[in-house]
Amino acid sequence: MSGVPGVRVAAEAAILSCGLVLASLAYRAYRNTESAALGLVTVGFCLVSLGAVAGVALPFVAPVEIALGLTVQNVLTAVGLAVLVYSLRVSKTGIDTGSGPV
């Protein structure tokens, strides 16, 4: 049981680093294309990455229960994934209604 916190911290660090790499790549693509969808992808990956940090760091930097840190992590991850899903529906002219060829 003593190795579990170390594995959790390592997993959160991997999520954070991969999420930030994906966010930076999406941001570079957004700057090149000015696509609203890529801007939302950037925000989504930033929220997911921030959730990984919040779950581990919040109980250490603020006097809160670990359960609150995990709740904040889950909320940020859920919102980030929702933004990513929404970004798949956004087109350059607005919301893609799904009518017409893909």
PDB file of N, CA and C in Angstrom:
ATOM      1  N   MET A   1       0.816  -1.202   0.000  1.00  0.00           N
ATOM      2  CA  MET A   1       0.000   0.000   0.000  1.00  0.00           C
ATOM      3  C   MET A   1       0.855   1.259   0.000  1.00  0.00           C
ATOM      4  N   SER A   2       2.115   1.143   0.480  1.00  0.00           N
ATOM      5  CA  SER A   2       2.952   2.333   0.567  1.00  0.00           C
ATOM      6  C   SER A   2       3.417   2.820  -0.795  1.00  0.00           C
ATOM      7  N   GLY A   3       3.437   1.963  -1.818  1.00  0.00           N
ATOM      8  CA  GLY A   3       3.868   2.378  -3.140  1.00  0.00           C
ATOM      9  C   GLY A   3       2.780   3.061  -3.951  1.00  0.00           C
ATOM     10  N   VAL A   4       1.543   2.970  -3.511  1.00  0.00           N
ATOM     11  CA  VAL A   4       0.426   3.530  -4.270  1.00  0.00           C
ATOM     12  C   VAL A   4       0.524   5.044  -4.437  1.00  0.00           C
ATOM     13  N   PRO A   5       0.817   5.829  -3.384  1.00  0.00           N
ATOM     14  CA  PRO A   5       0.918   7.280  -3.587  1.00  0.00           C
ATOM     15  C   PRO A   5       1.994   7.666  -4.598  1.00  0.00           C
ATOM     16  N   GLY A   6       3.135   6.954  -4.592  1.00  0.00           N
ATOM     17  CA  GLY A   6       4.190   7.241  -5.554  1.00  0.00           C
ATOM     18  C   GLY A   6       3.752   6.965  -6.984  1.00  0.00           C
ATOM     19  N   VAL A   7       3.046   5.872  -7.161  1.00  0.00           N
ATOM     20  CA  VAL A   7       2.538   5.527  -8.497  1.00  0.00           C
ATOM     21  C   VAL A   7       1.507   6.567  -8.937  1.00  0.00           C
ATOM     22  N   ARG A   8       0.667   7.003  -8.012  1.00  0.00           N
ATOM     23  CA  ARG A   8      -0.358   8.009  -8.347  1.00  0.00           C
ATOM     24  C   ARG A   8       0.286   9.323  -8.756  1.00  0.00           C
ATOM     25  N   VAL A   9       1.298   9.744  -8.008  1.00  0.00           N
ATOM     26  CA  VAL A   9       1.982  10.994  -8.345  1.00  0.00           C
ATOM     27  C   VAL A   9       2.675  10.862  -9.708  1.00  0.00           C
ATOM     28  N   ALA A  10       3.285   9.720  -9.976  1.00  0.00           N
ATOM     29  CA  ALA A  10       3.935   9.501 -11.267  1.00  0.00           C
ATOM     30  C   ALA A  10       2.915   9.524 -12.404  1.00  0.00           C
ATOM     31  N   ALA A  11       1.758   8.909 -12.182  1.00  0.00           N
ATOM     32  CA  ALA A  11       0.715   8.913 -13.208  1.00  0.00           C
ATOM     33  C   ALA A  11       0.191  10.328 -13.452  1.00  0.00           C
ATOM     34  N   GLU A  12      -0.009  11.096 -12.378  1.00  0.00           N
ATOM     35  CA  GLU A  12      -0.481  12.478 -12.526  1.00  0.00           C
ATOM     36  C   GLU A  12       0.563  13.323 -13.248  1.00  0.00           C
ATOM     37  N   ALA A  13       1.858  13.080 -12.969  1.00  0.00           N
ATOM     38  CA  ALA A  13       2.924  13.808 -13.657  1.00  0.00           C
ATOM     39  C   ALA A  13       2.936  13.479 -15.148  1.00  0.00           C
ATOM     40  N   ALA A  14       2.683  12.215 -15.479  1.00  0.00           N
ATOM     41  CA  ALA A  14       2.623  11.824 -16.893  1.00  0.00           C
ATOM     42  C   ALA A  14       1.429  12.473 -17.582  1.00  0.00           C
ATOM     43  N   ILE A  15       0.282  12.515 -16.896  1.00  0.00           N
ATOM     44  CA  ILE A  15      -0.899  13.175 -17.460  1.00  0.00           C
ATOM     45  C   ILE A  15      -0.615  14.649 -17.681  1.00  0.00           C
ATOM     46  N   LEU A  16       0.004  15.292 -16.690  1.00  0.00           N
ATOM     47  CA  LEU A  16       0.319  16.712 -16.802  1.00  0.00           C
ATOM     48  C   LEU A  16       1.267  16.983 -17.949  1.00  0.00           C
ATOM     49  N   SER A  17       2.351  16.227 -18.041  1.00  0.00           N
ATOM     50  CA  SER A  17       3.332  16.501 -19.087  1.00  0.00           C
ATOM     51  C   SER A  17       2.768  16.221 -20.479  1.00  0.00           C
ATOM     52  N   CYS A  18       2.080  15.111 -20.655  1.00  0.00           N
ATOM     53  CA  CYS A  18       1.492  14.806 -21.970  1.00  0.00           C
ATOM     54  C   CYS A  18       0.397  15.808 -22.324  1.00  0.00           C
ATOM     55  N   GLY A  19      -0.410  16.181 -21.347  1.00  0.00           N
ATOM     56  CA  GLY A  19      -1.471  17.162 -21.590  1.00  0.00           C
ATOM     57  C   GLY A  19      -0.921  18.512 -21.996  1.00  0.00           C
ATOM     58  N   LEU A  20       0.158  18.936 -21.349  1.00  0.00           N
ATOM     59  CA  LEU A  20       0.743  20.229 -21.701  1.00  0.00           C
ATOM     60  C   LEU A  20       1.433  20.193 -23.065  1.00  0.00           C
ATOM     61  N   VAL A  21       2.028  19.063 -23.415  1.00  0.00           N
ATOM     62  CA  VAL A  21       2.605  18.931 -24.762  1.00  0.00           C
ATOM     63  C   VAL A  21       1.497  19.006 -25.805  1.00  0.00           C
ATOM     64  N   LEU A  22       0.400  18.293 -25.569  1.00  0.00           N
ATOM     65  CA  LEU A  22      -0.731  18.348 -26.500  1.00  0.00           C
ATOM     66  C   LEU A  22      -1.322  19.755 -26.579  1.00  0.00           C
ATOM     67  N   ALA A  23      -1.431  20.423 -25.444  1.00  0.00           N
ATOM     68  CA  ALA A  23      -1.965  21.787 -25.428  1.00  0.00           C
ATOM     69  C   ALA A  23      -1.057  22.733 -26.196  1.00  0.00           C
ATOM     70  N   SER A  24       0.244  22.594 -26.030  1.00  0.00           N
ATOM     71  CA  SER A  24       1.153  23.497 -26.750  1.00  0.00           C
ATOM     72  C   SER A  24       1.121  23.237 -28.253  1.00  0.00           C
ATOM     73  N   LEU A  25       1.016  21.976 -28.646  1.00  0.00           N
ATOM     74  CA  LEU A  25       0.906  21.668 -30.078  1.00  0.00           C
ATOM     75  C   LEU A  25      -0.402  22.210 -30.655  1.00  0.00           C
ATOM     76  N   ALA A  26      -1.485  22.060 -29.896  1.00  0.00           N
ATOM     77  CA  ALA A  26      -2.771  22.592 -30.350  1.00  0.00           C
ATOM     78  C   ALA A  26      -2.729  24.113 -30.432  1.00  0.00           C
ATOM     79  N   TYR A  27      -2.059  24.753 -29.483  1.00  0.00           N
ATOM     80  CA  TYR A  27      -1.959  26.212 -29.508  1.00  0.00           C
ATOM     81  C   TYR A  27      -1.145  26.691 -30.710  1.00  0.00           C
ATOM     82  N   ARG A  28      -0.057  25.999 -31.006  1.00  0.00           N
ATOM     83  CA  ARG A  28       0.729  26.370 -32.189  1.00  0.00           C
ATOM     84  C   ARG A  28      -0.106  26.219 -33.463  1.00  0.00           C
ATOM     85  N   ALA A  29      -0.875  25.140 -33.546  1.00  0.00           N
ATOM     86  CA  ALA A  29      -1.745  24.951 -34.710  1.00  0.00           C
ATOM     87  C   ALA A  29      -2.822  26.020 -34.755  1.00  0.00           C
ATOM     88  N   TYR A  30      -3.363  26.386 -33.584  1.00  0.00           N
ATOM     89  CA  TYR A  30      -4.366  27.451 -33.516  1.00  0.00           C
ATOM     90  C   TYR A  30      -3.792  28.772 -34.017  1.00  0.00           C
ATOM     91  N   ARG A  31      -2.577  29.093 -33.609  1.00  0.00           N
ATOM     92  CA  ARG A  31      -1.957  30.358 -34.052  1.00  0.00           C
ATOM     93  C   ARG A  31      -1.722  30.363 -35.555  1.00  0.00           C
ATOM     94  N   ASN A  32      -1.413  29.207 -36.132  1.00  0.00           N
ATOM     95  CA  ASN A  32      -1.175  29.134 -37.574  1.00  0.00           C
ATOM     96  C   ASN A  32      -2.471  29.208 -38.375  1.00  0.00           C
ATOM     97  N   THR A  33      -3.545  28.618 -37.860  1.00  0.00           N
ATOM     98  CA  THR A  33      -4.779  28.513 -38.633  1.00  0.00           C
ATOM     99  C   THR A  33      -5.887  29.441 -38.147  1.00  0.00           C
ATOM    100  N   GLU A  34      -5.790  29.932 -36.910  1.00  0.00           N
ATOM    101  CA  GLU A  34      -6.835  30.742 -36.286  1.00  0.00           C
ATOM    102  C   GLU A  34      -8.191  30.016 -36.277  1.00  0.00           C
ATOM    103  N   SER A  35      -8.137  28.709 -36.141  1.00  0.00           N
ATOM    104  CA  SER A  35      -9.338  27.888 -36.085  1.00  0.00           C
ATOM    105  C   SER A  35      -9.898  27.896 -34.667  1.00  0.00           C
ATOM    106  N   ALA A  36     -11.173  28.212 -34.537  1.00  0.00           N
ATOM    107  CA  ALA A  36     -11.814  28.215 -33.217  1.00  0.00           C
ATOM    108  C   ALA A  36     -11.770  26.829 -32.586  1.00  0.00           C
ATOM    109  N   ALA A  37     -11.898  25.801 -33.392  1.00  0.00           N
ATOM    110  CA  ALA A  37     -11.870  24.435 -32.876  1.00  0.00           C
ATOM    111  C   ALA A  37     -10.527  24.128 -32.227  1.00  0.00           C
ATOM    112  N   LEU A  38      -9.434  24.552 -32.844  1.00  0.00           N
ATOM    113  CA  LEU A  38      -8.119  24.307 -32.255  1.00  0.00           C
ATOM    114  C   LEU A  38      -7.901  25.133 -31.003  1.00  0.00           C
ATOM    115  N   GLY A  39      -8.494  26.309 -30.936  1.00  0.00           N
ATOM    116  CA  GLY A  39      -8.441  27.098 -29.705  1.00  0.00           C
ATOM    117  C   GLY A  39      -9.144  26.373 -28.563  1.00  0.00           C
ATOM    118  N   LEU A  40     -10.276  25.764 -28.864  1.00  0.00           N
ATOM    119  CA  LEU A  40     -11.005  25.002 -27.853  1.00  0.00           C
ATOM    120  C   LEU A  40     -10.258  23.730 -27.451  1.00  0.00           C
ATOM    121  N   VAL A  41      -9.580  23.112 -28.397  1.00  0.00           N
ATOM    122  CA  VAL A  41      -8.769  21.939 -28.077  1.00  0.00           C
ATOM    123  C   VAL A  41      -7.673  22.329 -27.083  1.00  0.00           C
ATOM    124  N   THR A  42      -7.067  23.490 -27.306  1.00  0.00           N
ATOM    125  CA  THR A  42      -6.047  23.988 -26.388  1.00  0.00           C
ATOM    126  C   THR A  42      -6.614  24.165 -24.991  1.00  0.00           C
ATOM    127  N   VAL A  43      -7.769  24.803 -24.893  1.00  0.00           N
ATOM    128  CA  VAL A  43      -8.408  25.021 -23.583  1.00  0.00           C
ATOM    129  C   VAL A  43      -8.754  23.685 -22.925  1.00  0.00           C
ATOM    130  N   GLY A  44      -9.275  22.758 -23.693  1.00  0.00           N
ATOM    131  CA  GLY A  44      -9.648  21.456 -23.153  1.00  0.00           C
ATOM    132  C   GLY A  44      -8.459  20.711 -22.566  1.00  0.00           C
ATOM    133  N   PHE A  45      -7.352  20.669 -23.292  1.00  0.00           N
ATOM    134  CA  PHE A  45      -6.170  19.976 -22.778  1.00  0.00           C
ATOM    135  C   PHE A  45      -5.568  20.700 -21.581  1.00  0.00           C
ATOM    136  N   CYS A  46      -5.649  22.018 -21.559  1.00  0.00           N
ATOM    137  CA  CYS A  46      -5.173  22.761 -20.384  1.00  0.00           C
ATOM    138  C   CYS A  46      -6.014  22.425 -19.154  1.00  0.00           C
ATOM    139  N   LEU A  47      -7.322  22.322 -19.310  1.00  0.00           N
ATOM    140  CA  LEU A  47      -8.186  21.985 -18.177  1.00  0.00           C
ATOM    141  C   LEU A  47      -7.923  20.568 -17.666  1.00  0.00           C
ATOM    142  N   VAL A  48      -7.740  19.637 -18.567  1.00  0.00           N
ATOM    143  CA  VAL A  48      -7.443  18.265 -18.157  1.00  0.00           C
ATOM    144  C   VAL A  48      -6.102  18.226 -17.415  1.00  0.00           C
ATOM    145  N   SER A  49      -5.114  18.946 -17.927  1.00  0.00           N
ATOM    146  CA  SER A  49      -3.801  18.987 -17.279  1.00  0.00           C
ATOM    147  C   SER A  49      -3.875  19.668 -15.924  1.00  0.00           C
ATOM    148  N   LEU A  50      -4.621  20.750 -15.843  1.00  0.00           N
ATOM    149  CA  LEU A  50      -4.787  21.452 -14.575  1.00  0.00           C
ATOM    150  C   LEU A  50      -5.487  20.559 -13.549  1.00  0.00           C
ATOM    151  N   GLY A  51      -6.418  19.750 -14.013  1.00  0.00           N
ATOM    152  CA  GLY A  51      -7.085  18.803 -13.123  1.00  0.00           C
ATOM    153  C   GLY A  51      -6.107  17.810 -12.525  1.00  0.00           C
ATOM    154  N   ALA A  52      -5.141  17.364 -13.319  1.00  0.00           N
ATOM    155  CA  ALA A  52      -4.141  16.430 -12.803  1.00  0.00           C
ATOM    156  C   ALA A  52      -3.316  17.067 -11.695  1.00  0.00           C
ATOM    157  N   VAL A  53      -2.964  18.318 -11.869  1.00  0.00           N
ATOM    158  CA  VAL A  53      -2.187  19.021 -10.849  1.00  0.00           C
ATOM    159  C   VAL A  53      -3.036  19.271  -9.607  1.00  0.00           C
ATOM    160  N   ALA A  54      -4.267  19.682  -9.797  1.00  0.00           N
ATOM    161  CA  ALA A  54      -5.137  20.030  -8.666  1.00  0.00           C
ATOM    162  C   ALA A  54      -5.389  18.828  -7.770  1.00  0.00           C
ATOM    163  N   GLY A  55      -5.557  17.673  -8.356  1.00  0.00           N
ATOM    164  CA  GLY A  55      -5.839  16.488  -7.559  1.00  0.00           C
ATOM    165  C   GLY A  55      -4.720  16.135  -6.600  1.00  0.00           C
ATOM    166  N   VAL A  56      -3.486  16.374  -7.003  1.00  0.00           N
ATOM    167  CA  VAL A  56      -2.341  16.047  -6.161  1.00  0.00           C
ATOM    168  C   VAL A  56      -1.938  17.229  -5.288  1.00  0.00           C
ATOM    169  N   ALA A  57      -1.927  18.428  -5.856  1.00  0.00           N
ATOM    170  CA  ALA A  57      -1.345  19.584  -5.162  1.00  0.00           C
ATOM    171  C   ALA A  57      -2.293  20.286  -4.201  1.00  0.00           C
ATOM    172  N   LEU A  58      -3.574  20.307  -4.486  1.00  0.00           N
ATOM    173  CA  LEU A  58      -4.507  21.080  -3.667  1.00  0.00           C
ATOM    174  C   LEU A  58      -4.473  20.719  -2.183  1.00  0.00           C
ATOM    175  N   PRO A  59      -4.473  19.451  -1.826  1.00  0.00           N
ATOM    176  CA  PRO A  59      -4.417  19.137  -0.392  1.00  0.00           C
ATOM    177  C   PRO A  59      -3.106  19.571   0.282  1.00  0.00           C
ATOM    178  N   PHE A  60      -2.046  19.755  -0.516  1.00  0.00           N
ATOM    179  CA  PHE A  60      -0.767  20.168   0.060  1.00  0.00           C
ATOM    180  C   PHE A  60      -0.633  21.683   0.204  1.00  0.00           C
ATOM    181  N   VAL A  61      -1.301  22.445  -0.665  1.00  0.00           N
ATOM    182  CA  VAL A  61      -1.148  23.903  -0.630  1.00  0.00           C
ATOM    183  C   VAL A  61      -2.287  24.604   0.093  1.00  0.00           C
ATOM    184  N   ALA A  62      -3.368  23.920   0.346  1.00  0.00           N
ATOM    185  CA  ALA A  62      -4.512  24.521   1.040  1.00  0.00           C
ATOM    186  C   ALA A  62      -5.011  23.528   2.095  1.00  0.00           C
ATOM    187  N   PRO A  63      -5.571  24.051   3.168  1.00  0.00           N
ATOM    188  CA  PRO A  63      -6.062  23.149   4.211  1.00  0.00           C
ATOM    189  C   PRO A  63      -7.413  22.527   3.842  1.00  0.00           C
ATOM    190  N   VAL A  64      -7.382  21.596   2.887  1.00  0.00           N
ATOM    191  CA  VAL A  64      -8.607  20.929   2.440  1.00  0.00           C
ATOM    192  C   VAL A  64      -8.399  19.418   2.515  1.00  0.00           C
ATOM    193  N   GLU A  65      -9.492  18.709   2.519  1.00  0.00           N
ATOM    194  CA  GLU A  65      -9.458  17.248   2.520  1.00  0.00           C
ATOM    195  C   GLU A  65      -8.996  16.731   1.159  1.00  0.00           C
ATOM    196  N   ILE A  66      -8.433  15.539   1.166  1.00  0.00           N
ATOM    197  CA  ILE A  66      -8.009  14.906  -0.091  1.00  0.00           C
ATOM    198  C   ILE A  66      -9.214  14.691  -0.999  1.00  0.00           C
ATOM    199  N   ALA A  67     -10.364  14.398  -0.413  1.00  0.00           N
ATOM    200  CA  ALA A  67     -11.575  14.180  -1.213  1.00  0.00           C
ATOM    201  C   ALA A  67     -11.938  15.430  -2.017  1.00  0.00           C
ATOM    202  N   LEU A  68     -11.725  16.623  -1.450  1.00  0.00           N
ATOM    203  CA  LEU A  68     -12.008  17.845  -2.192  1.00  0.00           C
ATOM    204  C   LEU A  68     -11.042  17.999  -3.358  1.00  0.00           C
ATOM    205  N   GLY A  69      -9.773  17.672  -3.134  1.00  0.00           N
ATOM    206  CA  GLY A  69      -8.794  17.712  -4.226  1.00  0.00           C
ATOM    207  C   GLY A  69      -9.182  16.796  -5.365  1.00  0.00           C
ATOM    208  N   LEU A  70      -9.639  15.600  -5.018  1.00  0.00           N
ATOM    209  CA  LEU A  70     -10.065  14.653  -6.049  1.00  0.00           C
ATOM    210  C   LEU A  70     -11.329  15.126  -6.753  1.00  0.00           C
ATOM    211  N   THR A  71     -12.215  15.775  -6.008  1.00  0.00           N
ATOM    212  CA  THR A  71     -13.430  16.314  -6.625  1.00  0.00           C
ATOM    213  C   THR A  71     -13.081  17.414  -7.616  1.00  0.00           C
ATOM    214  N   VAL A  72     -12.180  18.307  -7.217  1.00  0.00           N
ATOM    215  CA  VAL A  72     -11.741  19.379  -8.128  1.00  0.00           C
ATOM    216  C   VAL A  72     -11.086  18.775  -9.358  1.00  0.00           C
ATOM    217  N   GLN A  73     -10.261  17.751  -9.155  1.00  0.00           N
ATOM    218  CA  GLN A  73      -9.620  17.072 -10.277  1.00  0.00           C
ATOM    219  C   GLN A  73     -10.658  16.505 -11.238  1.00  0.00           C
ATOM    220  N   ASN A  74     -11.656  15.826 -10.706  1.00  0.00           N
ATOM    221  CA  ASN A  74     -12.683  15.212 -11.556  1.00  0.00           C
ATOM    222  C   ASN A  74     -13.507  16.253 -12.287  1.00  0.00           C
ATOM    223  N   VAL A  75     -13.838  17.349 -11.617  1.00  0.00           N
ATOM    224  CA  VAL A  75     -14.619  18.412 -12.269  1.00  0.00           C
ATOM    225  C   VAL A  75     -13.811  19.042 -13.401  1.00  0.00           C
ATOM    226  N   LEU A  76     -12.538  19.377 -13.143  1.00  0.00           N
ATOM    227  CA  LEU A  76     -11.718  19.980 -14.195  1.00  0.00           C
ATOM    228  C   LEU A  76     -11.521  19.022 -15.369  1.00  0.00           C
ATOM    229  N   THR A  77     -11.319  17.752 -15.068  1.00  0.00           N
ATOM    230  CA  THR A  77     -11.168  16.766 -16.133  1.00  0.00           C
ATOM    231  C   THR A  77     -12.453  16.641 -16.947  1.00  0.00           C
ATOM    232  N   ALA A  78     -13.592  16.591 -16.271  1.00  0.00           N
ATOM    233  CA  ALA A  78     -14.874  16.481 -16.978  1.00  0.00           C
ATOM    234  C   ALA A  78     -15.138  17.704 -17.846  1.00  0.00           C
ATOM    235  N   VAL A  79     -14.880  18.892 -17.316  1.00  0.00           N
ATOM    236  CA  VAL A  79     -15.095  20.114 -18.099  1.00  0.00           C
ATOM    237  C   VAL A  79     -14.124  20.152 -19.277  1.00  0.00           C
ATOM    238  N   GLY A  80     -12.871  19.771 -19.048  1.00  0.00           N
ATOM    239  CA  GLY A  80     -11.897  19.736 -20.137  1.00  0.00           C
ATOM    240  C   GLY A  80     -12.294  18.781 -21.238  1.00  0.00           C
ATOM    241  N   LEU A  81     -12.762  17.601 -20.865  1.00  0.00           N
ATOM    242  CA  LEU A  81     -13.217  16.640 -21.879  1.00  0.00           C
ATOM    243  C   LEU A  81     -14.464  17.132 -22.593  1.00  0.00           C
ATOM    244  N   ALA A  82     -15.360  17.813 -21.876  1.00  0.00           N
ATOM    245  CA  ALA A  82     -16.549  18.381 -22.526  1.00  0.00           C
ATOM    246  C   ALA A  82     -16.147  19.445 -23.544  1.00  0.00           C
ATOM    247  N   VAL A  83     -15.154  20.256 -23.207  1.00  0.00           N
ATOM    248  CA  VAL A  83     -14.667  21.264 -24.156  1.00  0.00           C
ATOM    249  C   VAL A  83     -14.052  20.581 -25.373  1.00  0.00           C
ATOM    250  N   LEU A  84     -13.323  19.493 -25.157  1.00  0.00           N
ATOM    251  CA  LEU A  84     -12.751  18.755 -26.291  1.00  0.00           C
ATOM    252  C   LEU A  84     -13.847  18.179 -27.188  1.00  0.00           C
ATOM    253  N   VAL A  85     -14.879  17.616 -26.585  1.00  0.00           N
ATOM    254  CA  VAL A  85     -15.994  17.083 -27.375  1.00  0.00           C
ATOM    255  C   VAL A  85     -16.662  18.207 -28.153  1.00  0.00           C
ATOM    256  N   TYR A  86     -16.893  19.336 -27.496  1.00  0.00           N
ATOM    257  CA  TYR A  86     -17.519  20.475 -28.162  1.00  0.00           C
ATOM    258  C   TYR A  86     -16.650  20.980 -29.309  1.00  0.00           C
ATOM    259  N   SER A  87     -15.333  20.957 -29.118  1.00  0.00           N
ATOM    260  CA  SER A  87     -14.437  21.459 -30.167  1.00  0.00           C
ATOM    261  C   SER A  87     -14.542  20.638 -31.440  1.00  0.00           C
ATOM    262  N   LEU A  88     -14.940  19.386 -31.301  1.00  0.00           N
ATOM    263  CA  LEU A  88     -15.107  18.550 -32.488  1.00  0.00           C
ATOM    264  C   LEU A  88     -16.322  18.964 -33.314  1.00  0.00           C
ATOM    265  N   ARG A  89     -17.236  19.714 -32.709  1.00  0.00           N
ATOM    266  CA  ARG A  89     -18.447  20.137 -33.403  1.00  0.00           C
ATOM    267  C   ARG A  89     -18.341  21.546 -33.977  1.00  0.00           C
ATOM    268  N   VAL A  90     -17.291  22.263 -33.634  1.00  0.00           N
ATOM    269  CA  VAL A  90     -17.156  23.650 -34.073  1.00  0.00           C
ATOM    270  C   VAL A  90     -16.457  23.682 -35.419  1.00  0.00           C
ATOM    271  N   SER A  91     -17.027  24.461 -36.314  1.00  0.00           N
ATOM    272  CA  SER A  91     -16.368  24.662 -37.601  1.00  0.00           C
ATOM    273  C   SER A  91     -15.897  26.109 -37.685  1.00  0.00           C
ATOM    274  N   LYS A  92     -15.248  26.457 -38.757  1.00  0.00           N
ATOM    275  CA  LYS A  92     -14.712  27.815 -38.915  1.00  0.00           C
ATOM    276  C   LYS A  92     -15.818  28.863 -38.980  1.00  0.00           C
ATOM    277  N   THR A  93     -16.990  28.475 -39.442  1.00  0.00           N
ATOM    278  CA  THR A  93     -18.087  29.441 -39.582  1.00  0.00           C
ATOM    279  C   THR A  93     -19.063  29.403 -38.430  1.00  0.00           C
ATOM    280  N   GLY A  94     -18.871  28.505 -37.497  1.00  0.00           N
ATOM    281  CA  GLY A  94     -19.807  28.402 -36.378  1.00  0.00           C
ATOM    282  C   GLY A  94     -19.975  26.964 -35.971  1.00  0.00           C
ATOM    283  N   ILE A  95     -21.147  26.619 -35.528  1.00  0.00           N
ATOM    284  CA  ILE A  95     -21.417  25.254 -35.072  1.00  0.00           C
ATOM    285  C   ILE A  95     -21.739  24.376 -36.262  1.00  0.00           C
ATOM    286  N   ASP A  96     -21.092  23.235 -36.311  1.00  0.00           N
ATOM    287  CA  ASP A  96     -21.350  22.252 -37.355  1.00  0.00           C
ATOM    288  C   ASP A  96     -22.637  21.510 -36.996  1.00  0.00           C
ATOM    289  N   THR A  97     -23.641  21.626 -37.820  1.00  0.00           N
ATOM    290  CA  THR A  97     -24.927  20.994 -37.529  1.00  0.00           C
ATOM    291  C   THR A  97     -24.977  19.532 -37.927  1.00  0.00           C
ATOM    292  N   GLY A  98     -23.951  19.082 -38.610  1.00  0.00           N
ATOM    293  CA  GLY A  98     -23.930  17.690 -38.995  1.00  0.00           C
ATOM    294  C   GLY A  98     -24.565  17.439 -40.345  1.00  0.00           C
ATOM    295  N   SER A  99     -25.148  18.468 -40.981  1.00  0.00           N
ATOM    296  CA  SER A  99     -25.737  18.283 -42.301  1.00  0.00           C
ATOM    297  C   SER A  99     -24.675  18.508 -43.360  1.00  0.00           C
ATOM    298  N   GLY A 100     -24.692  17.712 -44.350  1.00  0.00           N
ATOM    299  CA  GLY A 100     -23.725  17.840 -45.424  1.00  0.00           C
ATOM    300  C   GLY A 100     -22.612  16.828 -45.294  1.00  0.00           C
ATOM    301  N   PRO A 101     -21.754  16.779 -46.323  1.00  0.00           N
ATOM    302  CA  PRO A 101     -20.672  15.797 -46.307  1.00  0.00           C
ATOM    303  C   PRO A 101     -19.626  16.113 -45.248  1.00  0.00           C
ATOM    304  N   VAL A 102     -18.960  15.070 -44.795  1.00  0.00           N
ATOM    305  CA  VAL A 102     -17.936  15.226 -43.760  1.00  0.00           C
ATOM    306  C   VAL A 102     -16.624  15.592 -44.372  1.00  0.00           C
TER     307      VAL A 102
END
